[in-house]
mmCIF file of C-alpha atoms in Angstrom:
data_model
loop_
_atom_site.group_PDB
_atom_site.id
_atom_site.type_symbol
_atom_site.label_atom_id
_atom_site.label_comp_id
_atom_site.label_asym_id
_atom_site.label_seq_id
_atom_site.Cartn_x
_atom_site.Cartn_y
_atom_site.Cartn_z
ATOM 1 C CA UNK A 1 0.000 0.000 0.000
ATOM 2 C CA UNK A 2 2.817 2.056 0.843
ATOM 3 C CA UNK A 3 4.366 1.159 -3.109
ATOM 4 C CA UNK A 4 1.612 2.519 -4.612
ATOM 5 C CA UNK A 5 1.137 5.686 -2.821
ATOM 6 C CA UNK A 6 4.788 6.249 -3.728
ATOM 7 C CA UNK A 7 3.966 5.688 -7.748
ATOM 8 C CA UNK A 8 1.185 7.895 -7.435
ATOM 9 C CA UNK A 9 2.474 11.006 -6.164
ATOM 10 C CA UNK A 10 5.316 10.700 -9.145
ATOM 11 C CA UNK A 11 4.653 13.208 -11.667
ATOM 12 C CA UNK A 12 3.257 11.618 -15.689
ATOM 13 C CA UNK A 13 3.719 14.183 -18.838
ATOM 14 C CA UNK A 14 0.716 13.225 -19.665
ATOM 15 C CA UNK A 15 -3.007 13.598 -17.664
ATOM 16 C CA UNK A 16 -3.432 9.754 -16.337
ATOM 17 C CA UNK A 17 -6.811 9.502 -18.167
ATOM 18 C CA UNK A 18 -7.217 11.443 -21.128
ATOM 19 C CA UNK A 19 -10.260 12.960 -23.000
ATOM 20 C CA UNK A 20 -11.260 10.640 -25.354
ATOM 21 C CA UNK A 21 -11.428 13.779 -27.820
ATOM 22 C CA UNK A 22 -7.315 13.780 -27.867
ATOM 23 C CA UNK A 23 -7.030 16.794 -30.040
ATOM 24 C CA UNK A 24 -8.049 18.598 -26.899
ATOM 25 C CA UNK A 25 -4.685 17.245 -26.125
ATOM 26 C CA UNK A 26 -1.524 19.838 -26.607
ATOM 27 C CA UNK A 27 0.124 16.482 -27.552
ATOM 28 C CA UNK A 28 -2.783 15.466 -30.614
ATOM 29 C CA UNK A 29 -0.766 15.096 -34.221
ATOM 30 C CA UNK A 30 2.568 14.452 -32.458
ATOM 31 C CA UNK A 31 4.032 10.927 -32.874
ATOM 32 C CA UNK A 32 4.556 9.071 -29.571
ATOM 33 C CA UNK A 33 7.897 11.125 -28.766
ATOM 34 C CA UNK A 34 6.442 14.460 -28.942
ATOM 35 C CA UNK A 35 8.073 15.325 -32.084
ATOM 36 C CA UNK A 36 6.037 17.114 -35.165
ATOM 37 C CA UNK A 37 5.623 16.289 -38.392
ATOM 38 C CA UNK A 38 6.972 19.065 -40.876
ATOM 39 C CA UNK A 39 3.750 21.009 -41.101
ATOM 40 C CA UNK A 40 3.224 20.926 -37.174
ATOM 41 C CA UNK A 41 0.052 18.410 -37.136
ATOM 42 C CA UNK A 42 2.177 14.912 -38.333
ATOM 43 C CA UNK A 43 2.373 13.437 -41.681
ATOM 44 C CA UNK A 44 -0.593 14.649 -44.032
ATOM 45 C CA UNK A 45 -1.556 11.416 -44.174
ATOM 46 C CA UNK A 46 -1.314 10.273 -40.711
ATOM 47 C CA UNK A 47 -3.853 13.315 -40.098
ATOM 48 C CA UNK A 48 -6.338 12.587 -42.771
ATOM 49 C CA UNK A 49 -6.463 8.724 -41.572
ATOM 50 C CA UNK A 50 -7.683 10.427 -38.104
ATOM 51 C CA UNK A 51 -10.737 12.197 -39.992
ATOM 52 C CA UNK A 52 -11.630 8.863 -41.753
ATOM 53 C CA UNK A 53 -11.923 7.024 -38.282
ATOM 54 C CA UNK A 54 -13.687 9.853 -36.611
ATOM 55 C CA UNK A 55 -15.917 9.926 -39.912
ATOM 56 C CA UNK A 56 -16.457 6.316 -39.453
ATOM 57 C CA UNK A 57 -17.286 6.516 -36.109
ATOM 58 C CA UNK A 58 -19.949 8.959 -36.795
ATOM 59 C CA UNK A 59 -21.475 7.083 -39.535
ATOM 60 C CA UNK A 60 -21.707 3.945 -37.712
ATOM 61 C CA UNK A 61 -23.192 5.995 -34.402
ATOM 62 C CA UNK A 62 -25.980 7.607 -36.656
ATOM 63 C CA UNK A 63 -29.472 7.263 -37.655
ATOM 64 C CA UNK A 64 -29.056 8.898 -41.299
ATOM 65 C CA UNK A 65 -31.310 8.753 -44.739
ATOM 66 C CA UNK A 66 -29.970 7.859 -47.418
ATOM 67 C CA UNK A 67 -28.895 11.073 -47.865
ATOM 68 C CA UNK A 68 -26.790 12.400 -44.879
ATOM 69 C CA UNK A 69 -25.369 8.707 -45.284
ATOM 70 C CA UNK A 70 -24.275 9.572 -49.359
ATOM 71 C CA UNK A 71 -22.417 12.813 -47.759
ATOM 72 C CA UNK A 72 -20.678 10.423 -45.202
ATOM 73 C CA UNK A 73 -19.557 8.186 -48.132
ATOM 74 C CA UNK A 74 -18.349 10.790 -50.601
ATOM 75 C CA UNK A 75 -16.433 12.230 -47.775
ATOM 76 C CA UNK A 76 -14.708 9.030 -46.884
ATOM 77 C CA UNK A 77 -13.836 8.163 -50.321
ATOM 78 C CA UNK A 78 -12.306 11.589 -51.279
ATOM 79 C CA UNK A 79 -10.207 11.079 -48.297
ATOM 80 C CA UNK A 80 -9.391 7.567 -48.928
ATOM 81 C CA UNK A 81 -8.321 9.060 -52.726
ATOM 82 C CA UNK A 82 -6.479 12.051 -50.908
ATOM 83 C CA UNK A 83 -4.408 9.698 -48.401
ATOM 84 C CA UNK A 84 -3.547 7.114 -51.299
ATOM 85 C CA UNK A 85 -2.201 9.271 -53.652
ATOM 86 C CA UNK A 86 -0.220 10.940 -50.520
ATOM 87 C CA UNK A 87 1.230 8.051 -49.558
ATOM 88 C CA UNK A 88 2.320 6.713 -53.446
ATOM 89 C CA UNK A 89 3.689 10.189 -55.020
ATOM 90 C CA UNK A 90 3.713 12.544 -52.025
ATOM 91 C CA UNK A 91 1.325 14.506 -54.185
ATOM 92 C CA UNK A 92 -1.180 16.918 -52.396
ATOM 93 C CA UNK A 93 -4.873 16.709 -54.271
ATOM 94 C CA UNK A 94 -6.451 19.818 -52.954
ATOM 95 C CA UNK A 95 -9.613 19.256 -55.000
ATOM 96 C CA UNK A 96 -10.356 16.034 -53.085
ATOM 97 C CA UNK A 97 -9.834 18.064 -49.822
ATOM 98 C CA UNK A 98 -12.498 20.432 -50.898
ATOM 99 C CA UNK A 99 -14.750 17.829 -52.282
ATOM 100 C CA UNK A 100 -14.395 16.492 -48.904
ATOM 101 C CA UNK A 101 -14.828 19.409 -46.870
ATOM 102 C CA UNK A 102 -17.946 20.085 -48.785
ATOM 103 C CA UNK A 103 -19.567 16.886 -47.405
ATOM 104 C CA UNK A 104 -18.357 17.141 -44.293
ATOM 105 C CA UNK A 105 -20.169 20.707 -43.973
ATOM 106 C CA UNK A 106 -23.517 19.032 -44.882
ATOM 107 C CA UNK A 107 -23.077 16.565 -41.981
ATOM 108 C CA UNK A 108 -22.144 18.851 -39.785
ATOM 109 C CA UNK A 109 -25.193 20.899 -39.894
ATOM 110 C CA UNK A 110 -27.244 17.796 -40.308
ATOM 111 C CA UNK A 111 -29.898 17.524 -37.645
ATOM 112 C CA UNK A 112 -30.121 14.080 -38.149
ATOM 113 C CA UNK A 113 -26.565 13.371 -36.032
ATOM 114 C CA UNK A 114 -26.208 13.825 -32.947
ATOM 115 C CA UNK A 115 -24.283 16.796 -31.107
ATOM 116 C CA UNK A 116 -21.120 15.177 -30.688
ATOM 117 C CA UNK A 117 -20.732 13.875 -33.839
ATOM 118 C CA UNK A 118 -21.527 17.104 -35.419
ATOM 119 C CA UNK A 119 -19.051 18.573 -33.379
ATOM 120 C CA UNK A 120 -16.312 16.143 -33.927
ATOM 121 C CA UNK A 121 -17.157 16.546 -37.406
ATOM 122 C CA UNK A 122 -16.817 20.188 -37.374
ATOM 123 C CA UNK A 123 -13.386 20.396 -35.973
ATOM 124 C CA UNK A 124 -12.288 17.715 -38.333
ATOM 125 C CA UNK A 125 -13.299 20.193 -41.134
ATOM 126 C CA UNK A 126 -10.999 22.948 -39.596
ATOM 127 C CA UNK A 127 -8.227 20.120 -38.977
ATOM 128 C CA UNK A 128 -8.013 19.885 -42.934
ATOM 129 C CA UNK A 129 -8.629 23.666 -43.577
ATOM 130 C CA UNK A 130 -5.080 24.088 -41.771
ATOM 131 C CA UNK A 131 -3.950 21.048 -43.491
ATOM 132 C CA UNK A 132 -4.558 22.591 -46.814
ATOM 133 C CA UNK A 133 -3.457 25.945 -45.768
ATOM 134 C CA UNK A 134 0.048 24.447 -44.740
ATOM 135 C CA UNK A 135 0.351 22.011 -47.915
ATOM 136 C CA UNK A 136 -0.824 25.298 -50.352
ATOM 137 C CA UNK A 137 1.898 25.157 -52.627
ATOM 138 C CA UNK A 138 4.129 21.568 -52.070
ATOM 139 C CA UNK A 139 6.099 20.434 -54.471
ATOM 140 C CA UNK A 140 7.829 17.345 -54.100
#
């Protein structure tokens, strides 16, 4: 009992349990070290994969028409397109970004989802505003 009092008081970089929402956390699009990715948030494609998963989430957490459940397709494929053809040329489709920006929008002022997904949704969509801010104009 003693032992463990001892490990408690020691000090973590870290909070000891998290927000589930980790880009709360000052640490969210760092690898496990702490270090950055070039443009600040991680690789491009690294940060994209986290919007697909938080996209997927949502879809799978929602009662949607056919409709709101179209947007959350066409936004999952442009990103699956944007991520692929990051990962085999290191080439930055913008269009695709938009295209899935544009879908995202719709869900996020769909009343059909819930608050928190909208929300989640609606930071994702300023995630990859910055991320095509900071890739405007890469060359490779």
């Amino acid at each position: 009992m003693i032992a463990s009092a001892g490990l408690n008081a020691q000090g973590y970089p870290y909070p000891r349990y998290p927000d589930r929402d980790r880009r709360s956390a000052p640490y969210y699009g760092d690898d496990r070290y702490g270090r950055q990715g070039s443009w600040g948030r991680g690789d491009p494609g690294d940060v994209v994969q986290r919007v697909i998963r938080d996209m997927d989430l949502a879809a799978r957490n929602s009662f949607t028409d056919r409709h709101e459940r179209g947007h959350f397709d066409r936004a999952i494929s442009e990103l699956l397109e944007f991520q692929d053809r990051w990962s085999r040329r290191r080439q930055v489709d913008a269009k695709r970004l938009d295209r899935a920006v544009d879908s995202m929008r719709h869900l996020a002022e769909a009343r059909q989802l819930e608050g928190r997904s909208r929300r989640m949704i609606g930071q994702d969509i300023e995630i990859l505003r910055d991320l095509r801010e900071e890739l405007r104009g890469y060359r490779y």
